[in-house]
mmCIF file with all atom_site columns, C-alpha atoms in Angstrom:
data_model
loop_
_atom_site.group_PDB
_atom_site.id
_atom_site.type_symbol
_atom_site.label_atom_id
_atom_site.label_alt_id
_atom_site.label_comp_id
_atom_site.label_asym_id
_atom_site.label_entity_id
_atom_site.label_seq_id
_atom_site.pdbx_PDB_ins_code
_atom_site.Cartn_x
_atom_site.Cartn_y
_atom_site.Cartn_z
_atom_site.occupancy
_atom_site.B_iso_or_equiv
_atom_site.pdbx_formal_charge
_atom_site.auth_seq_id
_atom_site.auth_comp_id
_atom_site.auth_asym_id
_atom_site.auth_atom_id
_atom_site.pdbx_PDB_model_num
ATOM 1   C CA . MET A 1 1   ? 0.000   0.000   0.000   1.00 0.00 ? 1   MET A CA 1
ATOM 2   C CA . GLU A 1 2   ? 1.232   3.482   -0.898  1.00 0.00 ? 2   GLU A CA 1
ATOM 3   C CA . THR A 1 3   ? 0.071   6.734   0.733   1.00 0.00 ? 3   THR A CA 1
ATOM 4   C CA . VAL A 1 4   ? 0.145   10.016  -1.195  1.00 0.00 ? 4   VAL A CA 1
ATOM 5   C CA . THR A 1 5   ? -1.369  13.496  -0.974  1.00 0.00 ? 5   THR A CA 1
ATOM 6   C CA . VAL A 1 6   ? -3.595  14.673  -3.817  1.00 0.00 ? 6   VAL A CA 1
ATOM 7   C CA . GLU A 1 7   ? -4.482  18.361  -4.138  1.00 0.00 ? 7   GLU A CA 1
ATOM 8   C CA . THR A 1 8   ? -7.884  19.513  -5.408  1.00 0.00 ? 8   THR A CA 1
ATOM 9   C CA . SER A 1 9   ? -8.575  22.426  -7.735  1.00 0.00 ? 9   SER A CA 1
ATOM 10  C CA . ASP A 1 10  ? -9.512  24.553  -4.695  1.00 0.00 ? 10  ASP A CA 1
ATOM 11  C CA . GLY A 1 11  ? -6.363  23.715  -2.747  1.00 0.00 ? 11  GLY A CA 1
ATOM 12  C CA . VAL A 1 12  ? -7.622  20.974  -0.394  1.00 0.00 ? 12  VAL A CA 1
ATOM 13  C CA . LYS A 1 13  ? -5.032  18.286  0.361   1.00 0.00 ? 13  LYS A CA 1
ATOM 14  C CA . LEU A 1 14  ? -6.450  14.753  0.357   1.00 0.00 ? 14  LEU A CA 1
ATOM 15  C CA . ARG A 1 15  ? -4.790  11.796  2.094   1.00 0.00 ? 15  ARG A CA 1
ATOM 16  C CA . THR A 1 16  ? -4.983  9.033   -0.504  1.00 0.00 ? 16  THR A CA 1
ATOM 17  C CA . ARG A 1 17  ? -4.056  5.344   -0.435  1.00 0.00 ? 17  ARG A CA 1
ATOM 18  C CA . LEU A 1 18  ? -3.247  3.111   -3.367  1.00 0.00 ? 18  LEU A CA 1
ATOM 19  C CA . PHE A 1 19  ? -3.695  -0.624  -2.783  1.00 0.00 ? 19  PHE A CA 1
ATOM 20  C CA . LYS A 1 20  ? -1.466  -2.224  -5.401  1.00 0.00 ? 20  LYS A CA 1
ATOM 21  C CA . PRO A 1 21  ? -2.567  -5.419  -7.175  1.00 0.00 ? 21  PRO A CA 1
ATOM 22  C CA . ALA A 1 22  ? -1.184  -8.581  -5.634  1.00 0.00 ? 22  ALA A CA 1
ATOM 23  C CA . ALA A 1 23  ? -1.040  -10.224 -9.051  1.00 0.00 ? 23  ALA A CA 1
ATOM 24  C CA . ASP A 1 24  ? -1.063  -9.132  -12.680 1.00 0.00 ? 24  ASP A CA 1
ATOM 25  C CA . PRO A 1 25  ? -4.239  -7.073  -13.106 1.00 0.00 ? 25  PRO A CA 1
ATOM 26  C CA . ALA A 1 26  ? -7.234  -9.100  -14.219 1.00 0.00 ? 26  ALA A CA 1
ATOM 27  C CA . ARG A 1 27  ? -8.110  -6.067  -16.336 1.00 0.00 ? 27  ARG A CA 1
ATOM 28  C CA . ASN A 1 28  ? -6.485  -2.661  -16.620 1.00 0.00 ? 28  ASN A CA 1
ATOM 29  C CA . VAL A 1 29  ? -9.272  -1.033  -14.611 1.00 0.00 ? 29  VAL A CA 1
ATOM 30  C CA . ALA A 1 30  ? -8.709  1.025   -11.474 1.00 0.00 ? 30  ALA A CA 1
ATOM 31  C CA . ILE A 1 31  ? -11.328 1.123   -8.723  1.00 0.00 ? 31  ILE A CA 1
ATOM 32  C CA . VAL A 1 32  ? -11.792 4.316   -6.712  1.00 0.00 ? 32  VAL A CA 1
ATOM 33  C CA . LEU A 1 33  ? -13.813 3.981   -3.492  1.00 0.00 ? 33  LEU A CA 1
ATOM 34  C CA . VAL A 1 34  ? -15.720 6.831   -1.827  1.00 0.00 ? 34  VAL A CA 1
ATOM 35  C CA . HIS A 1 35  ? -16.285 6.547   1.929   1.00 0.00 ? 35  HIS A CA 1
ATOM 36  C CA . PRO A 1 36  ? -19.480 7.212   3.960   1.00 0.00 ? 36  PRO A CA 1
ATOM 37  C CA . TYR A 1 37  ? -20.645 10.583  5.299   1.00 0.00 ? 37  TYR A CA 1
ATOM 38  C CA . THR A 1 38  ? -17.763 12.569  6.800   1.00 0.00 ? 38  THR A CA 1
ATOM 39  C CA . VAL A 1 39  ? -20.120 14.518  9.086   1.00 0.00 ? 39  VAL A CA 1
ATOM 40  C CA . LEU A 1 40  ? -21.071 11.236  10.819  1.00 0.00 ? 40  LEU A CA 1
ATOM 41  C CA . GLY A 1 41  ? -17.477 10.048  11.138  1.00 0.00 ? 41  GLY A CA 1
ATOM 42  C CA . GLY A 1 42  ? -16.926 8.507   7.698   1.00 0.00 ? 42  GLY A CA 1
ATOM 43  C CA . PHE A 1 43  ? -13.302 8.100   6.564   1.00 0.00 ? 43  PHE A CA 1
ATOM 44  C CA . GLN A 1 44  ? -11.313 5.952   4.142   1.00 0.00 ? 44  GLN A CA 1
ATOM 45  C CA . GLY A 1 45  ? -10.359 3.345   6.746   1.00 0.00 ? 45  GLY A CA 1
ATOM 46  C CA . LEU A 1 46  ? -13.931 1.985   6.550   1.00 0.00 ? 46  LEU A CA 1
ATOM 47  C CA . LEU A 1 47  ? -13.183 0.826   2.992   1.00 0.00 ? 47  LEU A CA 1
ATOM 48  C CA . ARG A 1 48  ? -9.779  -0.705  3.684   1.00 0.00 ? 48  ARG A CA 1
ATOM 49  C CA . GLY A 1 49  ? -11.074 -4.310  3.705   1.00 0.00 ? 49  GLY A CA 1
ATOM 50  C CA . ILE A 1 50  ? -12.846 -3.936  0.365   1.00 0.00 ? 50  ILE A CA 1
ATOM 51  C CA . ALA A 1 51  ? -9.888  -2.134  -1.231  1.00 0.00 ? 51  ALA A CA 1
ATOM 52  C CA . ALA A 1 52  ? -7.430  -4.783  -0.021  1.00 0.00 ? 52  ALA A CA 1
ATOM 53  C CA . GLY A 1 53  ? -9.733  -7.540  -1.302  1.00 0.00 ? 53  GLY A CA 1
ATOM 54  C CA . LEU A 1 54  ? -9.973  -5.932  -4.742  1.00 0.00 ? 54  LEU A CA 1
ATOM 55  C CA . ALA A 1 55  ? -6.176  -5.599  -4.874  1.00 0.00 ? 55  ALA A CA 1
ATOM 56  C CA . GLU A 1 56  ? -5.885  -9.308  -4.080  1.00 0.00 ? 56  GLU A CA 1
ATOM 57  C CA . LYS A 1 57  ? -8.084  -9.983  -7.116  1.00 0.00 ? 57  LYS A CA 1
ATOM 58  C CA . GLY A 1 58  ? -5.691  -7.996  -9.299  1.00 0.00 ? 58  GLY A CA 1
ATOM 59  C CA . TYR A 1 59  ? -7.267  -4.539  -9.361  1.00 0.00 ? 59  TYR A CA 1
ATOM 60  C CA . PRO A 1 60  ? -5.509  -1.353  -8.272  1.00 0.00 ? 60  PRO A CA 1
ATOM 61  C CA . ALA A 1 61  ? -7.861  0.106   -5.643  1.00 0.00 ? 61  ALA A CA 1
ATOM 62  C CA . VAL A 1 62  ? -7.766  3.657   -4.296  1.00 0.00 ? 62  VAL A CA 1
ATOM 63  C CA . THR A 1 63  ? -9.329  5.080   -1.136  1.00 0.00 ? 63  THR A CA 1
ATOM 64  C CA . PHE A 1 64  ? -9.043  8.652   0.129   1.00 0.00 ? 64  PHE A CA 1
ATOM 65  C CA . ASP A 1 65  ? -10.223 10.854  2.969   1.00 0.00 ? 65  ASP A CA 1
ATOM 66  C CA . MET A 1 66  ? -12.599 13.474  1.610   1.00 0.00 ? 66  MET A CA 1
ATOM 67  C CA . ARG A 1 67  ? -12.152 17.071  2.773   1.00 0.00 ? 67  ARG A CA 1
ATOM 68  C CA . GLY A 1 68  ? -12.354 17.332  6.548   1.00 0.00 ? 68  GLY A CA 1
ATOM 69  C CA . ALA A 1 69  ? -12.044 13.572  7.086   1.00 0.00 ? 69  ALA A CA 1
ATOM 70  C CA . GLY A 1 70  ? -9.053  11.752  8.542   1.00 0.00 ? 70  GLY A CA 1
ATOM 71  C CA . LYS A 1 71  ? -5.824  13.549  7.679   1.00 0.00 ? 71  LYS A CA 1
ATOM 72  C CA . SER A 1 72  ? -7.214  15.550  4.751   1.00 0.00 ? 72  SER A CA 1
ATOM 73  C CA . SER A 1 73  ? -7.441  19.320  5.028   1.00 0.00 ? 73  SER A CA 1
ATOM 74  C CA . GLY A 1 74  ? -10.545 21.444  4.499   1.00 0.00 ? 74  GLY A CA 1
ATOM 75  C CA . ARG A 1 75  ? -14.041 21.200  5.928   1.00 0.00 ? 75  ARG A CA 1
ATOM 76  C CA . PRO A 1 76  ? -16.790 18.747  4.963   1.00 0.00 ? 76  PRO A CA 1
ATOM 77  C CA . SER A 1 77  ? -20.006 19.952  3.349   1.00 0.00 ? 77  SER A CA 1
ATOM 78  C CA . LEU A 1 78  ? -23.434 18.855  4.559   1.00 0.00 ? 78  LEU A CA 1
ATOM 79  C CA . THR A 1 79  ? -24.752 17.974  1.098   1.00 0.00 ? 79  THR A CA 1
ATOM 80  C CA . GLY A 1 80  ? -21.628 16.432  -0.457  1.00 0.00 ? 80  GLY A CA 1
ATOM 81  C CA . PHE A 1 81  ? -21.323 18.794  -3.409  1.00 0.00 ? 81  PHE A CA 1
ATOM 82  C CA . ALA A 1 82  ? -17.872 20.187  -2.507  1.00 0.00 ? 82  ALA A CA 1
ATOM 83  C CA . GLU A 1 83  ? -16.661 16.595  -2.210  1.00 0.00 ? 83  GLU A CA 1
ATOM 84  C CA . ILE A 1 84  ? -17.324 15.974  -5.917  1.00 0.00 ? 84  ILE A CA 1
ATOM 85  C CA . GLN A 1 85  ? -14.195 18.077  -6.548  1.00 0.00 ? 85  GLN A CA 1
ATOM 86  C CA . ASP A 1 86  ? -12.262 15.744  -4.227  1.00 0.00 ? 86  ASP A CA 1
ATOM 87  C CA . LEU A 1 87  ? -13.262 12.705  -6.250  1.00 0.00 ? 87  LEU A CA 1
ATOM 88  C CA . ILE A 1 88  ? -12.446 14.395  -9.565  1.00 0.00 ? 88  ILE A CA 1
ATOM 89  C CA . ALA A 1 89  ? -8.964  15.291  -8.270  1.00 0.00 ? 89  ALA A CA 1
ATOM 90  C CA . VAL A 1 90  ? -8.302  11.722  -7.104  1.00 0.00 ? 90  VAL A CA 1
ATOM 91  C CA . CYS A 1 91  ? -9.493  10.251  -10.418 1.00 0.00 ? 91  CYS A CA 1
ATOM 92  C CA . ASN A 1 92  ? -7.254  12.675  -12.332 1.00 0.00 ? 92  ASN A CA 1
ATOM 93  C CA . TRP A 1 93  ? -4.323  11.497  -10.190 1.00 0.00 ? 93  TRP A CA 1
ATOM 94  C CA . VAL A 1 94  ? -5.253  7.851   -10.852 1.00 0.00 ? 94  VAL A CA 1
ATOM 95  C CA . SER A 1 95  ? -5.372  8.492   -14.608 1.00 0.00 ? 95  SER A CA 1
ATOM 96  C CA . ARG A 1 96  ? -1.967  10.199  -14.623 1.00 0.00 ? 96  ARG A CA 1
ATOM 97  C CA . THR A 1 97  ? -0.288  7.725   -12.286 1.00 0.00 ? 97  THR A CA 1
ATOM 98  C CA . LEU A 1 98  ? -1.745  4.364   -13.312 1.00 0.00 ? 98  LEU A CA 1
ATOM 99  C CA . SER A 1 99  ? -2.902  5.007   -16.918 1.00 0.00 ? 99  SER A CA 1
ATOM 100 C CA . PRO A 1 100 ? -5.855  2.588   -16.600 1.00 0.00 ? 100 PRO A CA 1
ATOM 101 C CA . ASP A 1 101 ? -8.171  1.772   -19.501 1.00 0.00 ? 101 ASP A CA 1
ATOM 102 C CA . GLY A 1 102 ? -11.021 2.840   -17.249 1.00 0.00 ? 102 GLY A CA 1
ATOM 103 C CA . ILE A 1 103 ? -12.043 3.741   -13.702 1.00 0.00 ? 103 ILE A CA 1
ATOM 104 C CA . VAL A 1 104 ? -14.949 2.266   -11.741 1.00 0.00 ? 104 VAL A CA 1
ATOM 105 C CA . LEU A 1 105 ? -16.364 4.375   -8.911  1.00 0.00 ? 105 LEU A CA 1
ATOM 106 C CA . VAL A 1 106 ? -17.656 2.623   -5.777  1.00 0.00 ? 106 VAL A CA 1
ATOM 107 C CA . GLY A 1 107 ? -19.602 4.765   -3.307  1.00 0.00 ? 107 GLY A CA 1
ATOM 108 C CA . SER A 1 108 ? -20.559 3.567   0.165   1.00 0.00 ? 108 SER A CA 1
ATOM 109 C CA . SER A 1 109 ? -23.608 5.122   1.864   1.00 0.00 ? 109 SER A CA 1
ATOM 110 C CA . ALA A 1 110 ? -23.338 8.929   1.445   1.00 0.00 ? 110 ALA A CA 1
ATOM 111 C CA . GLY A 1 111 ? -20.309 8.268   -0.751  1.00 0.00 ? 111 GLY A CA 1
ATOM 112 C CA . ALA A 1 112 ? -22.724 6.795   -3.308  1.00 0.00 ? 112 ALA A CA 1
ATOM 113 C CA . PRO A 1 113 ? -24.517 10.075  -4.175  1.00 0.00 ? 113 PRO A CA 1
ATOM 114 C CA . ILE A 1 114 ? -21.169 11.896  -4.328  1.00 0.00 ? 114 ILE A CA 1
ATOM 115 C CA . ALA A 1 115 ? -19.736 9.261   -6.676  1.00 0.00 ? 115 ALA A CA 1
ATOM 116 C CA . GLY A 1 116 ? -22.965 9.275   -8.693  1.00 0.00 ? 116 GLY A CA 1
ATOM 117 C CA . SER A 1 117 ? -22.708 13.013  -9.277  1.00 0.00 ? 117 SER A CA 1
ATOM 118 C CA . ALA A 1 118 ? -19.118 12.611  -10.512 1.00 0.00 ? 118 ALA A CA 1
ATOM 119 C CA . VAL A 1 119 ? -19.700 9.737   -12.966 1.00 0.00 ? 119 VAL A CA 1
ATOM 120 C CA . ASP A 1 120 ? -20.306 11.902  -16.039 1.00 0.00 ? 120 ASP A CA 1
ATOM 121 C CA . LYS A 1 121 ? -17.823 14.601  -14.976 1.00 0.00 ? 121 LYS A CA 1
ATOM 122 C CA . ILE A 1 122 ? -14.901 12.155  -15.394 1.00 0.00 ? 122 ILE A CA 1
ATOM 123 C CA . ASP A 1 123 ? -14.357 10.768  -18.895 1.00 0.00 ? 123 ASP A CA 1
ATOM 124 C CA . GLN A 1 124 ? -12.307 7.790   -17.689 1.00 0.00 ? 124 GLN A CA 1
ATOM 125 C CA . VAL A 1 125 ? -15.157 6.412   -15.568 1.00 0.00 ? 125 VAL A CA 1
ATOM 126 C CA . VAL A 1 126 ? -16.648 3.317   -17.205 1.00 0.00 ? 126 VAL A CA 1
ATOM 127 C CA . GLY A 1 127 ? -18.931 2.074   -14.421 1.00 0.00 ? 127 GLY A CA 1
ATOM 128 C CA . TYR A 1 128 ? -20.471 2.788   -11.015 1.00 0.00 ? 128 TYR A CA 1
ATOM 129 C CA . VAL A 1 129 ? -21.279 0.703   -7.939  1.00 0.00 ? 129 VAL A CA 1
ATOM 130 C CA . SER A 1 130 ? -23.442 1.933   -5.076  1.00 0.00 ? 130 SER A CA 1
ATOM 131 C CA . LEU A 1 131 ? -23.290 0.241   -1.676  1.00 0.00 ? 131 LEU A CA 1
ATOM 132 C CA . GLY A 1 132 ? -26.384 1.417   0.203   1.00 0.00 ? 132 GLY A CA 1
ATOM 133 C CA . TYR A 1 133 ? -27.377 4.560   -1.736  1.00 0.00 ? 133 TYR A CA 1
ATOM 134 C CA . PRO A 1 134 ? -29.534 6.691   0.635   1.00 0.00 ? 134 PRO A CA 1
ATOM 135 C CA . PHE A 1 135 ? -32.564 7.270   -1.606  1.00 0.00 ? 135 PHE A CA 1
ATOM 136 C CA . GLY A 1 136 ? -35.087 7.514   1.261   1.00 0.00 ? 136 GLY A CA 1
ATOM 137 C CA . LEU A 1 137 ? -37.148 10.591  2.105   1.00 0.00 ? 137 LEU A CA 1
ATOM 138 C CA . ILE A 1 138 ? -35.160 11.805  5.125   1.00 0.00 ? 138 ILE A CA 1
ATOM 139 C CA . ALA A 1 139 ? -31.778 11.242  3.454   1.00 0.00 ? 139 ALA A CA 1
ATOM 140 C CA . SER A 1 140 ? -33.067 13.020  0.342   1.00 0.00 ? 140 SER A CA 1
ATOM 141 C CA . ILE A 1 141 ? -33.234 16.280  2.298   1.00 0.00 ? 141 ILE A CA 1
ATOM 142 C CA . LEU A 1 142 ? -29.427 16.236  2.227   1.00 0.00 ? 142 LEU A CA 1
ATOM 143 C CA . PHE A 1 143 ? -28.661 14.228  -0.902  1.00 0.00 ? 143 PHE A CA 1
ATOM 144 C CA . GLY A 1 144 ? -31.746 14.571  -3.128  1.00 0.00 ? 144 GLY A CA 1
ATOM 145 C CA . ARG A 1 145 ? -30.040 16.937  -5.559  1.00 0.00 ? 145 ARG A CA 1
ATOM 146 C CA . HIS A 1 146 ? -27.498 14.220  -6.368  1.00 0.00 ? 146 HIS A CA 1
ATOM 147 C CA . HIS A 1 147 ? -30.105 11.720  -7.615  1.00 0.00 ? 147 HIS A CA 1
ATOM 148 C CA . GLU A 1 148 ? -30.616 13.066  -11.125 1.00 0.00 ? 148 GLU A CA 1
ATOM 149 C CA . ALA A 1 149 ? -26.957 12.791  -12.194 1.00 0.00 ? 149 ALA A CA 1
ATOM 150 C CA . ILE A 1 150 ? -26.628 9.040   -11.660 1.00 0.00 ? 150 ILE A CA 1
ATOM 151 C CA . LEU A 1 151 ? -30.131 8.232   -12.914 1.00 0.00 ? 151 LEU A CA 1
ATOM 152 C CA . ARG A 1 152 ? -29.478 10.211  -16.105 1.00 0.00 ? 152 ARG A CA 1
ATOM 153 C CA . SER A 1 153 ? -26.033 8.705   -16.762 1.00 0.00 ? 153 SER A CA 1
ATOM 154 C CA . THR A 1 154 ? -25.938 5.977   -19.401 1.00 0.00 ? 154 THR A CA 1
ATOM 155 C CA . LYS A 1 155 ? -22.827 4.378   -17.868 1.00 0.00 ? 155 LYS A CA 1
ATOM 156 C CA . PRO A 1 156 ? -23.369 0.872   -16.392 1.00 0.00 ? 156 PRO A CA 1
ATOM 157 C CA . LYS A 1 157 ? -24.353 0.858   -12.738 1.00 0.00 ? 157 LYS A CA 1
ATOM 158 C CA . LEU A 1 158 ? -24.894 -1.634  -9.928  1.00 0.00 ? 158 LEU A CA 1
ATOM 159 C CA . PHE A 1 159 ? -26.907 -0.836  -6.801  1.00 0.00 ? 159 PHE A CA 1
ATOM 160 C CA . VAL A 1 160 ? -26.259 -3.074  -3.786  1.00 0.00 ? 160 VAL A CA 1
ATOM 161 C CA . MET A 1 161 ? -28.571 -2.678  -0.794  1.00 0.00 ? 161 MET A CA 1
ATOM 162 C CA . GLY A 1 162 ? -29.703 -4.559  2.288   1.00 0.00 ? 162 GLY A CA 1
ATOM 163 C CA . THR A 1 163 ? -33.408 -5.325  2.482   1.00 0.00 ? 163 THR A CA 1
ATOM 164 C CA . LYS A 1 164 ? -33.417 -3.969  6.053   1.00 0.00 ? 164 LYS A CA 1
ATOM 165 C CA . ASP A 1 165 ? -31.729 -0.670  5.106   1.00 0.00 ? 165 ASP A CA 1
ATOM 166 C CA . GLY A 1 166 ? -33.133 1.970   7.470   1.00 0.00 ? 166 GLY A CA 1
ATOM 167 C CA . PHE A 1 167 ? -32.578 4.864   5.035   1.00 0.00 ? 167 PHE A CA 1
ATOM 168 C CA . THR A 1 168 ? -34.072 3.370   1.872   1.00 0.00 ? 168 THR A CA 1
ATOM 169 C CA . SER A 1 169 ? -36.751 0.729   1.414   1.00 0.00 ? 169 SER A CA 1
ATOM 170 C CA . VAL A 1 170 ? -36.578 -1.806  -1.404  1.00 0.00 ? 170 VAL A CA 1
ATOM 171 C CA . LYS A 1 171 ? -39.659 -0.156  -2.932  1.00 0.00 ? 171 LYS A CA 1
ATOM 172 C CA . GLN A 1 172 ? -38.025 3.299   -2.809  1.00 0.00 ? 172 GLN A CA 1
ATOM 173 C CA . LEU A 1 173 ? -34.949 1.893   -4.553  1.00 0.00 ? 173 LEU A CA 1
ATOM 174 C CA . GLN A 1 174 ? -37.022 0.189   -7.243  1.00 0.00 ? 174 GLN A CA 1
ATOM 175 C CA . ASN A 1 175 ? -39.137 3.306   -7.844  1.00 0.00 ? 175 ASN A CA 1
ATOM 176 C CA . LYS A 1 176 ? -36.060 5.493   -8.221  1.00 0.00 ? 176 LYS A CA 1
ATOM 177 C CA . LEU A 1 177 ? -34.377 3.103   -10.643 1.00 0.00 ? 177 LEU A CA 1
ATOM 178 C CA . LYS A 1 178 ? -37.421 2.956   -12.958 1.00 0.00 ? 178 LYS A CA 1
ATOM 179 C CA . SER A 1 179 ? -36.233 6.209   -14.528 1.00 0.00 ? 179 SER A CA 1
ATOM 180 C CA . ALA A 1 180 ? -32.550 5.229   -14.699 1.00 0.00 ? 180 ALA A CA 1
ATOM 181 C CA . ALA A 1 181 ? -30.850 5.280   -18.092 1.00 0.00 ? 181 ALA A CA 1
ATOM 182 C CA . GLY A 1 182 ? -28.510 2.637   -19.509 1.00 0.00 ? 182 GLY A CA 1
ATOM 183 C CA . ARG A 1 183 ? -27.619 -0.693  -17.928 1.00 0.00 ? 183 ARG A CA 1
ATOM 184 C CA . VAL A 1 184 ? -28.875 -0.920  -14.342 1.00 0.00 ? 184 VAL A CA 1
ATOM 185 C CA . GLU A 1 185 ? -28.434 -3.883  -11.993 1.00 0.00 ? 185 GLU A CA 1
ATOM 186 C CA . THR A 1 186 ? -29.495 -4.369  -8.391  1.00 0.00 ? 186 THR A CA 1
ATOM 187 C CA . HIS A 1 187 ? -28.333 -6.841  -5.781  1.00 0.00 ? 187 HIS A CA 1
ATOM 188 C CA . LEU A 1 188 ? -30.372 -7.119  -2.583  1.00 0.00 ? 188 LEU A CA 1
ATOM 189 C CA . MET A 1 189 ? -28.776 -8.493  0.593   1.00 0.00 ? 189 MET A CA 1
ATOM 190 C CA . GLU A 1 190 ? -31.574 -10.312 2.391   1.00 0.00 ? 190 GLU A CA 1
ATOM 191 C CA . GLY A 1 191 ? -32.141 -9.195  5.990   1.00 0.00 ? 191 GLY A CA 1
ATOM 192 C CA . VAL A 1 192 ? -29.109 -6.879  6.086   1.00 0.00 ? 192 VAL A CA 1
ATOM 193 C CA . GLY A 1 193 ? -29.231 -3.346  7.524   1.00 0.00 ? 193 GLY A CA 1
ATOM 194 C CA . HIS A 1 194 ? -27.489 -0.203  6.255   1.00 0.00 ? 194 HIS A CA 1
ATOM 195 C CA . PHE A 1 195 ? -24.654 0.029   8.796   1.00 0.00 ? 195 PHE A CA 1
ATOM 196 C CA . GLN A 1 196 ? -24.422 -3.767  9.019   1.00 0.00 ? 196 GLN A CA 1
ATOM 197 C CA . MET A 1 197 ? -23.567 -3.913  5.297   1.00 0.00 ? 197 MET A CA 1
ATOM 198 C CA . GLU A 1 198 ? -20.837 -1.294  5.840   1.00 0.00 ? 198 GLU A CA 1
ATOM 199 C CA . GLY A 1 199 ? -19.178 -3.574  8.413   1.00 0.00 ? 199 GLY A CA 1
ATOM 200 C CA . PRO A 1 200 ? -16.212 -5.873  7.779   1.00 0.00 ? 200 PRO A CA 1
ATOM 201 C CA . ASP A 1 201 ? -18.360 -9.022  7.874   1.00 0.00 ? 201 ASP A CA 1
ATOM 202 C CA . TYR A 1 202 ? -19.632 -8.164  4.383   1.00 0.00 ? 202 TYR A CA 1
ATOM 203 C CA . ASP A 1 203 ? -16.352 -6.999  2.823   1.00 0.00 ? 203 ASP A CA 1
ATOM 204 C CA . ALA A 1 204 ? -15.716 -10.297 1.012   1.00 0.00 ? 204 ALA A CA 1
ATOM 205 C CA . GLN A 1 205 ? -19.205 -10.281 -0.527  1.00 0.00 ? 205 GLN A CA 1
ATOM 206 C CA . MET A 1 206 ? -18.776 -6.669  -1.649  1.00 0.00 ? 206 MET A CA 1
ATOM 207 C CA . VAL A 1 207 ? -15.427 -7.549  -3.242  1.00 0.00 ? 207 VAL A CA 1
ATOM 208 C CA . ASP A 1 208 ? -17.023 -10.419 -5.170  1.00 0.00 ? 208 ASP A CA 1
ATOM 209 C CA . LEU A 1 209 ? -19.948 -8.272  -6.352  1.00 0.00 ? 209 LEU A CA 1
ATOM 210 C CA . ILE A 1 210 ? -17.693 -5.407  -7.443  1.00 0.00 ? 210 ILE A CA 1
ATOM 211 C CA . SER A 1 211 ? -15.149 -7.620  -9.222  1.00 0.00 ? 211 SER A CA 1
ATOM 212 C CA . THR A 1 212 ? -17.904 -9.546  -11.065 1.00 0.00 ? 212 THR A CA 1
ATOM 213 C CA . PHE A 1 213 ? -19.400 -6.228  -12.208 1.00 0.00 ? 213 PHE A CA 1
ATOM 214 C CA . VAL A 1 214 ? -16.014 -4.918  -13.365 1.00 0.00 ? 214 VAL A CA 1
ATOM 215 C CA . GLN A 1 215 ? -15.350 -8.107  -15.342 1.00 0.00 ? 215 GLN A CA 1
ATOM 216 C CA . SER A 1 216 ? -18.657 -7.640  -17.175 1.00 0.00 ? 216 SER A CA 1
ATOM 217 C CA . LEU A 1 217 ? -17.844 -4.127  -18.425 1.00 0.00 ? 217 LEU A CA 1
ATOM 218 C CA . GLN A 1 218 ? -16.935 -3.335  -22.021 1.00 0.00 ? 218 GLN A CA 1
ATOM 219 C CA . VAL A 1 219 ? -13.649 -1.485  -21.644 1.00 0.00 ? 219 VAL A CA 1
ATOM 220 C CA . LYS A 1 220 ? -11.687 -0.344  -24.700 1.00 0.00 ? 220 LYS A CA 1
#
């Protein structure tokens, strides 16, 4: 694992970690993971297990602390819009440093709307995975303005959610995705809650779901 500092267009310094592939890459695709809500204590360490698992499968995986999280500078925003710039900066660094054929964004919890808003702002992104996207009514007060970007994007997307997610019901997820463009897949984790799915007990399953999705993508 390598730790670097990536600077955003507005001068924020982001602590970033690159998990290097244990073997020859299965495909020349980099995976950038976006952590849960900074305001509630989210930071990149929560995604370490998934990133390490993806590296073991041959994918370079990148995590980073968004502004105001961990050892990154700056202050977090309530709605996650400033953090889109963080993700763009990290993806630009990944493109320059690793020269992948494509980047897949993986957003966990509140990281999912942030990643979803960045998908079409970054040309190198070829796919998107959401782990527990907060589509529910209460969460939409904060993140509702992010919804349109990912639903409108024609890039392939996978939505993973527990059926006991306290922020979004299965019906709310299904209703939202009716209007989604392009290839859309869902994977429901039976009986699993929102924060439960974020825990290390489910890291291996998340790694398998993400790697299977990446393998299915058409990358030039």
